[in-house]
CSV table of C-alpha atoms in Angstrom, one decimal:
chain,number,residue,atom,x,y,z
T,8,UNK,CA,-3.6,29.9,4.1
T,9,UNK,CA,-3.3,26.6,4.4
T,10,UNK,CA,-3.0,25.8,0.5
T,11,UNK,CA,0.5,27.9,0.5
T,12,UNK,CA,1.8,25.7,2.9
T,13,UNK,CA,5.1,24.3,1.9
T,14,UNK,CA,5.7,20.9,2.3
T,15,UNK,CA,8.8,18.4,1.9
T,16,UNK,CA,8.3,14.6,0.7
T,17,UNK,CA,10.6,12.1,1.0
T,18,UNK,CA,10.3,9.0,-0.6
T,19,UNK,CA,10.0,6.7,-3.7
T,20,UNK,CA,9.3,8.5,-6.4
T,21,UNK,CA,9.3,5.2,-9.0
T,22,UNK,CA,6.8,6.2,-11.5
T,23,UNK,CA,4.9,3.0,-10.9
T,24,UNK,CA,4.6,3.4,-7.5
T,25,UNK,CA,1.5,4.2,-4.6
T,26,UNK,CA,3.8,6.6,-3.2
T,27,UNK,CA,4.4,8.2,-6.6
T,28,UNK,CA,0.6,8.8,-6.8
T,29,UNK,CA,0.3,9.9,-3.9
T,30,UNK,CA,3.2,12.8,-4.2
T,31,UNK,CA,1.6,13.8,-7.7
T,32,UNK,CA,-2.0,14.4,-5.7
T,33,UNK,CA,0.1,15.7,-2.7
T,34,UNK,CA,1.4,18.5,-5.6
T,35,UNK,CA,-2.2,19.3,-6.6
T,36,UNK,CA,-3.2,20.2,-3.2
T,37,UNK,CA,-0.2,22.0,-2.2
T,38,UNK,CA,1.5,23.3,-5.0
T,39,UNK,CA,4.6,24.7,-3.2
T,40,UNK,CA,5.8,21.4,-1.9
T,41,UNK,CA,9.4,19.7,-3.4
T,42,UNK,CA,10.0,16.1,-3.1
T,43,UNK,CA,13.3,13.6,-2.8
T,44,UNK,CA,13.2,10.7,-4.2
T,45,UNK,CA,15.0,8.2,-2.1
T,46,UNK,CA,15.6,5.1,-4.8
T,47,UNK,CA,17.9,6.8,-6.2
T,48,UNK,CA,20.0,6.9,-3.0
T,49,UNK,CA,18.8,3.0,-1.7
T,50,UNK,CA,18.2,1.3,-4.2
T,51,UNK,CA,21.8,0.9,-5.7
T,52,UNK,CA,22.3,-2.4,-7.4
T,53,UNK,CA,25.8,-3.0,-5.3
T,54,UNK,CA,24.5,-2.6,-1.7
T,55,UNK,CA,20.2,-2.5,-1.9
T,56,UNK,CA,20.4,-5.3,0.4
T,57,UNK,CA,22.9,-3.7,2.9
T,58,UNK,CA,20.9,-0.4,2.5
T,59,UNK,CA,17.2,-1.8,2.4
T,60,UNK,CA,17.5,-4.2,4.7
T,61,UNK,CA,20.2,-3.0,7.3
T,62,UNK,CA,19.7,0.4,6.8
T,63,UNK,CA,23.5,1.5,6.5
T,64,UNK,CA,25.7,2.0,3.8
T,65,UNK,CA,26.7,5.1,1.5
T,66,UNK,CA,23.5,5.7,0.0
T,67,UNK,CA,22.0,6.0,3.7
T,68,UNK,CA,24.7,9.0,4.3
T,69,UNK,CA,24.3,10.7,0.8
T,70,UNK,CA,20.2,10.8,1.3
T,71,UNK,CA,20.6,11.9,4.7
T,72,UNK,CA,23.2,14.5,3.4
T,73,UNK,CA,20.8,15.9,0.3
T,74,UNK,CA,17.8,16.3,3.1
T,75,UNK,CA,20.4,18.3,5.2
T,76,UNK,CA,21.2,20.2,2.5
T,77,UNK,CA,17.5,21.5,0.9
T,78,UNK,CA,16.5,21.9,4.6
T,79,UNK,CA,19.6,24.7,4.7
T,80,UNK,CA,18.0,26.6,1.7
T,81,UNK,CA,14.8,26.4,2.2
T,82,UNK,CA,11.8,26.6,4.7
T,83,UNK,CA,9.5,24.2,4.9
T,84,UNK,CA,6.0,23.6,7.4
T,85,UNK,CA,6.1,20.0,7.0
T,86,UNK,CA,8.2,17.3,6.3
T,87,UNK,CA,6.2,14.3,4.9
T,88,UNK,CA,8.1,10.9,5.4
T,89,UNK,CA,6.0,7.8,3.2
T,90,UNK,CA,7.0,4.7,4.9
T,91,UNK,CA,9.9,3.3,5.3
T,92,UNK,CA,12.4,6.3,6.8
T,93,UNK,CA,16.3,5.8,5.9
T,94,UNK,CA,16.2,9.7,7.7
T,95,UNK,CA,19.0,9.6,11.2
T,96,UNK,CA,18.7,10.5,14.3
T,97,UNK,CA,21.2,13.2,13.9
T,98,UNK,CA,19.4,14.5,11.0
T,99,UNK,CA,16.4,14.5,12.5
T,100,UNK,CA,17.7,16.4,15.6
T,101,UNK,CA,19.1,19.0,12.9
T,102,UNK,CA,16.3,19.8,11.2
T,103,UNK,CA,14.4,20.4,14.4
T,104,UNK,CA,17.3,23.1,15.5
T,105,UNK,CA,17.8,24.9,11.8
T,106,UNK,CA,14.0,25.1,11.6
T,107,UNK,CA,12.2,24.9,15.4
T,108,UNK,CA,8.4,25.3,13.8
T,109,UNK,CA,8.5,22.3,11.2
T,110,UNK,CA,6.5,19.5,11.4
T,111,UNK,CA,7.7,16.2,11.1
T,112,UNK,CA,5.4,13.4,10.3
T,113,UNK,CA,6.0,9.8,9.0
T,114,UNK,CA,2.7,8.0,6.7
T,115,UNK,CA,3.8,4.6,7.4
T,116,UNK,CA,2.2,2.1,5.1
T,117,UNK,CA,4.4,-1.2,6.0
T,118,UNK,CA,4.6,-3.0,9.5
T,119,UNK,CA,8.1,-2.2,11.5
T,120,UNK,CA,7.4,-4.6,13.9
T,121,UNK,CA,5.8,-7.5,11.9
T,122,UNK,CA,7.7,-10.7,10.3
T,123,UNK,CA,10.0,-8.1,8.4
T,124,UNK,CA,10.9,-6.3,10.8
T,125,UNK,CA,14.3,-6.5,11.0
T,126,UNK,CA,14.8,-4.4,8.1
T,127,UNK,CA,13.3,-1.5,10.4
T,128,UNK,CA,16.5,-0.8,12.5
T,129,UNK,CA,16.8,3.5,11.9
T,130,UNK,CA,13.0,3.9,12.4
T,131,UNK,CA,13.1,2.3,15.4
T,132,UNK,CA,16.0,4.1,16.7
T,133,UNK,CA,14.0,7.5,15.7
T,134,UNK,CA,10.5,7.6,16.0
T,135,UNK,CA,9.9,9.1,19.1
T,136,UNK,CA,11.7,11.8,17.1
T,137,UNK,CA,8.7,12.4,14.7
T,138,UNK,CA,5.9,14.8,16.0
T,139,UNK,CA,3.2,12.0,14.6
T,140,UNK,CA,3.3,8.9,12.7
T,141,UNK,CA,0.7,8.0,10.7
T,142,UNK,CA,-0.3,4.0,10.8
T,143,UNK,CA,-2.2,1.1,8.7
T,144,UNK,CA,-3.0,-1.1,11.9
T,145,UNK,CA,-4.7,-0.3,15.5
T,146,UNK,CA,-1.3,-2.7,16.8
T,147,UNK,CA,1.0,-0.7,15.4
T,148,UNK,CA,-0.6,2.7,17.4
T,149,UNK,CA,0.2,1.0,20.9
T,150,UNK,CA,4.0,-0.1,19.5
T,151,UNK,CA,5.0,3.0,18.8
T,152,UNK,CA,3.2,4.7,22.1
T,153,UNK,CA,6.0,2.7,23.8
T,154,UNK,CA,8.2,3.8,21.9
T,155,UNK,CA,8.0,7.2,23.1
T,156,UNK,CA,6.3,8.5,20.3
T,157,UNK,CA,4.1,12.1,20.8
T,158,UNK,CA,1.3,10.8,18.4
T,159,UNK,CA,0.2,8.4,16.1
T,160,UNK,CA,-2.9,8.2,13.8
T,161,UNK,CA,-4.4,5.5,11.6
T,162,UNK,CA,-4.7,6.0,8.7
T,163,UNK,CA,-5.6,3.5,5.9
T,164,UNK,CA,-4.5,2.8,2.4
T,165,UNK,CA,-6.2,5.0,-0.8
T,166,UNK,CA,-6.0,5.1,-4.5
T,167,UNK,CA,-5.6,7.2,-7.2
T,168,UNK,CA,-8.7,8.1,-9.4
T,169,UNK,CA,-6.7,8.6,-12.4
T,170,UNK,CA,-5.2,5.7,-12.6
T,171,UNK,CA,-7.3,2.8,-10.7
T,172,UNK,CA,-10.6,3.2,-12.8
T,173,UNK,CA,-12.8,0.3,-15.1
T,174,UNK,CA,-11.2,-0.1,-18.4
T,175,UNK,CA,-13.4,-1.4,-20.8
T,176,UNK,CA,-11.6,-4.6,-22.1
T,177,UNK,CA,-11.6,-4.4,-26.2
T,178,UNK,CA,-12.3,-8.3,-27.5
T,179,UNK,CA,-8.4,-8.7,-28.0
T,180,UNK,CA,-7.6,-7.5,-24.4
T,181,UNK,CA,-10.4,-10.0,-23.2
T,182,UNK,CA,-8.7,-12.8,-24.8
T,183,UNK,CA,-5.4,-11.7,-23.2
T,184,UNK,CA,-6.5,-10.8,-19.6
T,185,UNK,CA,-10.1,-12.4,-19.6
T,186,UNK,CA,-10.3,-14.5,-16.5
T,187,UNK,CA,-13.2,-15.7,-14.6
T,188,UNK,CA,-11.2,-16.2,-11.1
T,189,UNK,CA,-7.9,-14.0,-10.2
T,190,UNK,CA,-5.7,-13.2,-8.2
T,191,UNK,CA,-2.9,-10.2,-8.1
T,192,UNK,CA,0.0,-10.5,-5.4
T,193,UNK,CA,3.2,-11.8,-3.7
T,194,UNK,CA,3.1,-15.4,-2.5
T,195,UNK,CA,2.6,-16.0,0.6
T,196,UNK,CA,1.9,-20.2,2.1
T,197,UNK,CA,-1.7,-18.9,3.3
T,198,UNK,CA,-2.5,-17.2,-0.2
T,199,UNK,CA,-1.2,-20.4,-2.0
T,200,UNK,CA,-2.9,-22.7,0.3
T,201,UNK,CA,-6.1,-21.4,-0.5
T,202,UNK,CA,-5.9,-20.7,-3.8
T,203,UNK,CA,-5.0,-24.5,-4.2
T,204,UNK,CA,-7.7,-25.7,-2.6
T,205,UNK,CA,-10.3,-23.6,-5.3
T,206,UNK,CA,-7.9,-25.4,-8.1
T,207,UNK,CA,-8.0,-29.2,-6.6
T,208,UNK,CA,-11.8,-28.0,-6.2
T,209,UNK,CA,-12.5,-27.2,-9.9
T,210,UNK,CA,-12.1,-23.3,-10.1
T,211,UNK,CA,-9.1,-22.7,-12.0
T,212,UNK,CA,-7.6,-19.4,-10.5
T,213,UNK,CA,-5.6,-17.1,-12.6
T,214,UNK,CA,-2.1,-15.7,-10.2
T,215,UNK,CA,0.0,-12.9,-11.2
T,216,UNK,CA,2.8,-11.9,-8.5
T,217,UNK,CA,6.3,-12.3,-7.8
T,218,UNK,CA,7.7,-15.0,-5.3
T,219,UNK,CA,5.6,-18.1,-6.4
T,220,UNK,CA,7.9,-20.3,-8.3
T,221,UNK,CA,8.7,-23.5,-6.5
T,222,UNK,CA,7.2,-22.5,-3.3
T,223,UNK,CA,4.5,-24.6,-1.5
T,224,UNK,CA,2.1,-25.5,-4.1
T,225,UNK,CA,3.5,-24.4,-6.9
T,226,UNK,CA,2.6,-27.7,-9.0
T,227,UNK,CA,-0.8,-27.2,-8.6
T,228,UNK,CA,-0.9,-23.3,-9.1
T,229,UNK,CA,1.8,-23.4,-11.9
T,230,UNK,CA,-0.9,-23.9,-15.2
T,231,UNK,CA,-2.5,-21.2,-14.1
T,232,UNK,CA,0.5,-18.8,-13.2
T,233,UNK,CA,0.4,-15.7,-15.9
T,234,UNK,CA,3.5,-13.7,-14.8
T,235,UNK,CA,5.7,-12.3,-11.5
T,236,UNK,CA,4.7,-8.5,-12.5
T,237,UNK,CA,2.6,-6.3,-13.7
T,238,UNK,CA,2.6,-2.2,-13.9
T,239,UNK,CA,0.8,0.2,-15.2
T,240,UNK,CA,-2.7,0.0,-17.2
T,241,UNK,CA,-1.4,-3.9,-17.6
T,242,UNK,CA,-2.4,-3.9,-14.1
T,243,UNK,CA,-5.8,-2.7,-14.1
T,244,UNK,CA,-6.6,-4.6,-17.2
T,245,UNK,CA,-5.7,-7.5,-15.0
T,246,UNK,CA,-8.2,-6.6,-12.3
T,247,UNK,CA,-10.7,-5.6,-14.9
T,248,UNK,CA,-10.5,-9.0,-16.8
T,249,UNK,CA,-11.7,-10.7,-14.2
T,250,UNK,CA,-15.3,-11.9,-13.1
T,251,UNK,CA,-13.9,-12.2,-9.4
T,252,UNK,CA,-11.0,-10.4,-8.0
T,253,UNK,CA,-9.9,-12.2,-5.1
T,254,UNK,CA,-8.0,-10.4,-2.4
T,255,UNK,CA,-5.9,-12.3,0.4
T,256,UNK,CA,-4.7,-9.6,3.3
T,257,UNK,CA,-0.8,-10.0,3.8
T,258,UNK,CA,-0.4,-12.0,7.1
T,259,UNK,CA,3.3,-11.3,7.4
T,260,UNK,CA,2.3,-7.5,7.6
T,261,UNK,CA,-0.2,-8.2,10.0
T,262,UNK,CA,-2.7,-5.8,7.3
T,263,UNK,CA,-6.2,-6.0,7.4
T,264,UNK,CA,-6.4,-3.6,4.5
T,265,UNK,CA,-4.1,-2.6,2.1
T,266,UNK,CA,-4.0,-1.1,-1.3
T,267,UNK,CA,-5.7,-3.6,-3.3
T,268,UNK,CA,-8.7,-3.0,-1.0
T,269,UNK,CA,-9.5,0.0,-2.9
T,270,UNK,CA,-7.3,-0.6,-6.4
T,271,UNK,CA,-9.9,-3.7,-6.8
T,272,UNK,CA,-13.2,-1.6,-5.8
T,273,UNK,CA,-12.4,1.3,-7.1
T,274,UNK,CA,-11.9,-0.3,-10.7
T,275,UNK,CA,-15.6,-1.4,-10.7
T,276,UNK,CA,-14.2,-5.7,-10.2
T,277,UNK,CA,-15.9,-7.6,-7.5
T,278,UNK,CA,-13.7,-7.7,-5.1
T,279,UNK,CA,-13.7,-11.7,-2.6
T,280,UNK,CA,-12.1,-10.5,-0.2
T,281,UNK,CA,-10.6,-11.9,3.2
T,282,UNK,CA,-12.6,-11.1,5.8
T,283,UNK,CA,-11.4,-8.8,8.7
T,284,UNK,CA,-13.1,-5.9,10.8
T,285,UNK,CA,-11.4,-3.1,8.9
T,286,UNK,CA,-12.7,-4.4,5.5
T,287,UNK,CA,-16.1,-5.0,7.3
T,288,UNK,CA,-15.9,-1.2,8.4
T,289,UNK,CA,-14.4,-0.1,4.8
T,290,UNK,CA,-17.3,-1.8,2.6
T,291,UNK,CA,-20.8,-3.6,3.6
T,292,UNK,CA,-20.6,-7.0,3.5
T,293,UNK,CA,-22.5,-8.6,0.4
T,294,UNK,CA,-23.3,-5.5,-0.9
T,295,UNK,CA,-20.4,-3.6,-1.5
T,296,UNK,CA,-18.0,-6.3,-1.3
T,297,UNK,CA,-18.0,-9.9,-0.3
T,298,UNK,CA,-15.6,-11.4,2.3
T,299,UNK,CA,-14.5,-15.2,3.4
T,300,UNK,CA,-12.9,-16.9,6.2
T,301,UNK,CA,-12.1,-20.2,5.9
T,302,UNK,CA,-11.3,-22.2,2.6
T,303,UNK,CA,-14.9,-24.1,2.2
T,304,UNK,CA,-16.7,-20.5,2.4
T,305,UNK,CA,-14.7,-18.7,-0.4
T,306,UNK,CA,-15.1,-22.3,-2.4
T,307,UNK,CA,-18.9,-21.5,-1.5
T,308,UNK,CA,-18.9,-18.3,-2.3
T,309,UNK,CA,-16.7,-18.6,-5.9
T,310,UNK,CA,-19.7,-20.8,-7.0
T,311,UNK,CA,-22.2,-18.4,-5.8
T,312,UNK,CA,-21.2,-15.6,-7.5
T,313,UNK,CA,-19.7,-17.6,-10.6
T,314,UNK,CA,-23.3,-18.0,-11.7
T,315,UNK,CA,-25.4,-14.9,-10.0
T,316,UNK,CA,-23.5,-12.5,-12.8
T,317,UNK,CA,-26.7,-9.4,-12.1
T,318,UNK,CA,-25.9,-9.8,-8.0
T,319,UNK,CA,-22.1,-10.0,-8.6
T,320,UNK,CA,-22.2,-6.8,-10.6
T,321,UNK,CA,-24.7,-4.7,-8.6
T,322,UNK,CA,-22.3,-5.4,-5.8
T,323,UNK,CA,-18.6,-4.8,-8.0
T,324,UNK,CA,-20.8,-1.0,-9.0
T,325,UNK,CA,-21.7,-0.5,-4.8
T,326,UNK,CA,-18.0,-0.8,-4.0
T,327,UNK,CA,-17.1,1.8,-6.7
T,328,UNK,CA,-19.2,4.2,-5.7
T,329,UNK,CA,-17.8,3.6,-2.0
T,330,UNK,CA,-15.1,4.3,-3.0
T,331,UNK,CA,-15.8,7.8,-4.1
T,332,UNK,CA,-18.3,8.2,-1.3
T,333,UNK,CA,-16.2,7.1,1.3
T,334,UNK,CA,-13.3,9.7,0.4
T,335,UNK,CA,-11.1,6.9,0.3
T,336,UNK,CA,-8.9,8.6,-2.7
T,337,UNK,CA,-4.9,9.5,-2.0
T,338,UNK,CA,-6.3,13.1,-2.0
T,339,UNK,CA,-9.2,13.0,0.0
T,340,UNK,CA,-6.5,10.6,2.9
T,341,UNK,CA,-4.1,13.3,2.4
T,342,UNK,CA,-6.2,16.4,3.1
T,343,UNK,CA,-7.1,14.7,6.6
T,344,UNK,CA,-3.1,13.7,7.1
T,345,UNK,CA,-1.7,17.3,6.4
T,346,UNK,CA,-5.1,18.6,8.7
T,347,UNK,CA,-3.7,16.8,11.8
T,348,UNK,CA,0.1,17.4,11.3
T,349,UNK,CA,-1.5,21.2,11.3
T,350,UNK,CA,-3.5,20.7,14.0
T,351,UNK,CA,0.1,19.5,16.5
């Protein structure tokens, strides 16, 4: 029966995590399935950098050790990998000989060969090692086909149902995260550039996310800078304060979806969105969300939909429902992830 199936999940188990989320609606659908949290192991104040970005150090050897070690006392079907894999070759290689019929299967969410790549040295050495990989980008299928890899999917981002859902704002809350115009994410020169050019245009644009101080443009976006994090139901009230969500893909990831494609639409906010054919494919344009390309036509389109309040809202409710409709939920993308590591 394929809900007795017992599955192993590595990764980051931080309790404000995507990866958390999805784990805890990994659980629901197979209960028999154990996790290990890999912070613990990596992200060690004294060498994270070493560890995250070099992949070696003594946290690398301990994690690898502790996998070794639950593998030895217990059988598992699948081994579930999210993202970023600190797991060796040798391991690897192990696991395969203590335990022939396991399925080994990375859900990447990042880009290993994008501008951060370098940070990607073990996966690189081992994923023609997994039995499929799981991918966010059509580029990133062809990559890792050179790479020797049996099979790679895509597979795009989700949310949780629980958690990314309207809040109604009490008039307190209004004052504190009200915004017509806002923004949630890292800096990037792109993001900033255009977000400056709504500002020197009139729109004053609310930014939350770490990285922006003193970077390109900073003196203009700085008034309206609110704070480098936010967790929790701080963060949807964020998204749910404002009239218009914007959403800006991450061009150093190469994405042309990512998580805040469905945290934004699936918490009933309007989601502007950067246009690309993914999103195109994901929602209908102007009618489950609206997308831009260049800086004039999201200036156009902020004004637009700053004063059309009935159209903006009929489309902010469309994208919602897509979002259940679509079976874009971490459980709905994990039923069809664990179907097609079965299916190997």
């Amino acid at each position: 029966m394929i809900n007795n199936i017992s599955i192993l999940y590595i990764g980051s188990l931080d309790k404000r995590s995507n990866s958390f989320r999805r784990y805890k609606s990994l659980l629901k659908l197979h209960p028999h399935s154990e996790a290990i949290d890999t912070d613990p192991f990596i992200l060690n104040k004294y060498v994270i950098k070493i560890q995250h970005h070099f992949n070696m150090g003594p946290g690398i050897y301990l994690l690898n050790k502790k996998i070794n070690n639950k593998i030895n006392k217990k059988k598992f079907d699948i081994i579930l990998v999210d993202n970023k894999p600190y797991i060796t070759a040798k391991t690897l290689q192990q696991i395969k000989q203590l335990q022939p019929q396991i399925k080994i299967a990375n859900l990447l969410t990042d880009d290993p060969f994008g501008h951060f790549s370098k940070s990607w040295r073990v996966f690189k050495k081992t994923a023609s090692l997994y039995d499929i990989i799981f991918v966010q980008r059509e580029v990133n299928i062809r990559e890792l086909e050179n790479m020797g890899v049996k099979k790679v999917e895509l597979c795009y981002r989700s949310y949780d149902p629980e958690f990314n859902r309207p809040i109604k704002l009490s008039s307190e809350e209004i004052k504190k995260y009200g915004t017509a115009i806002g923004f949630v994410g890292s800096y990037e020169k792109h993001r900033a550039s255009y977000i400056a050019y709504l500002i020197q245009n009139g729109i004053p644009v609310t930014v939350t996310g770490a990285g922006w101080v003193n970077q390109p443009f900073w003196n203009i976006i700085q008034p309206n800078y609110k704070a480098p994090f936010v967790y929790g139901d701080d963060y949807i009230k964020t998204l749910c304060g404002m009239d218009i969500a914007l959403h800006f893909l991450r061009h150093a990831n190469r994405d042309e979806q990512d998580s805040r494609t469905f945290e934004i639409t699936a918490s009933g906010v309007f989601m502007l969105a950067e246009k690309s054919s993914v999103h195109e494919s994901l929602f209908v344009a102007d009618k489950e969300a609206v997308f831009f390309e260049t800086k004039e036509e999201l200036l156009e389109k902020v004004k637009y939909y700053t004063i059309h309040e009935s159209e903006r809202n009929a489309i902010a409710k469309a994208g919602m429902q897509k979002c259940i409709s679509g079976k874009y939920s971490h459980a709905e993308r994990l039923q069809w992830v664990i179907k097609n590591i079965l299916e190997i």
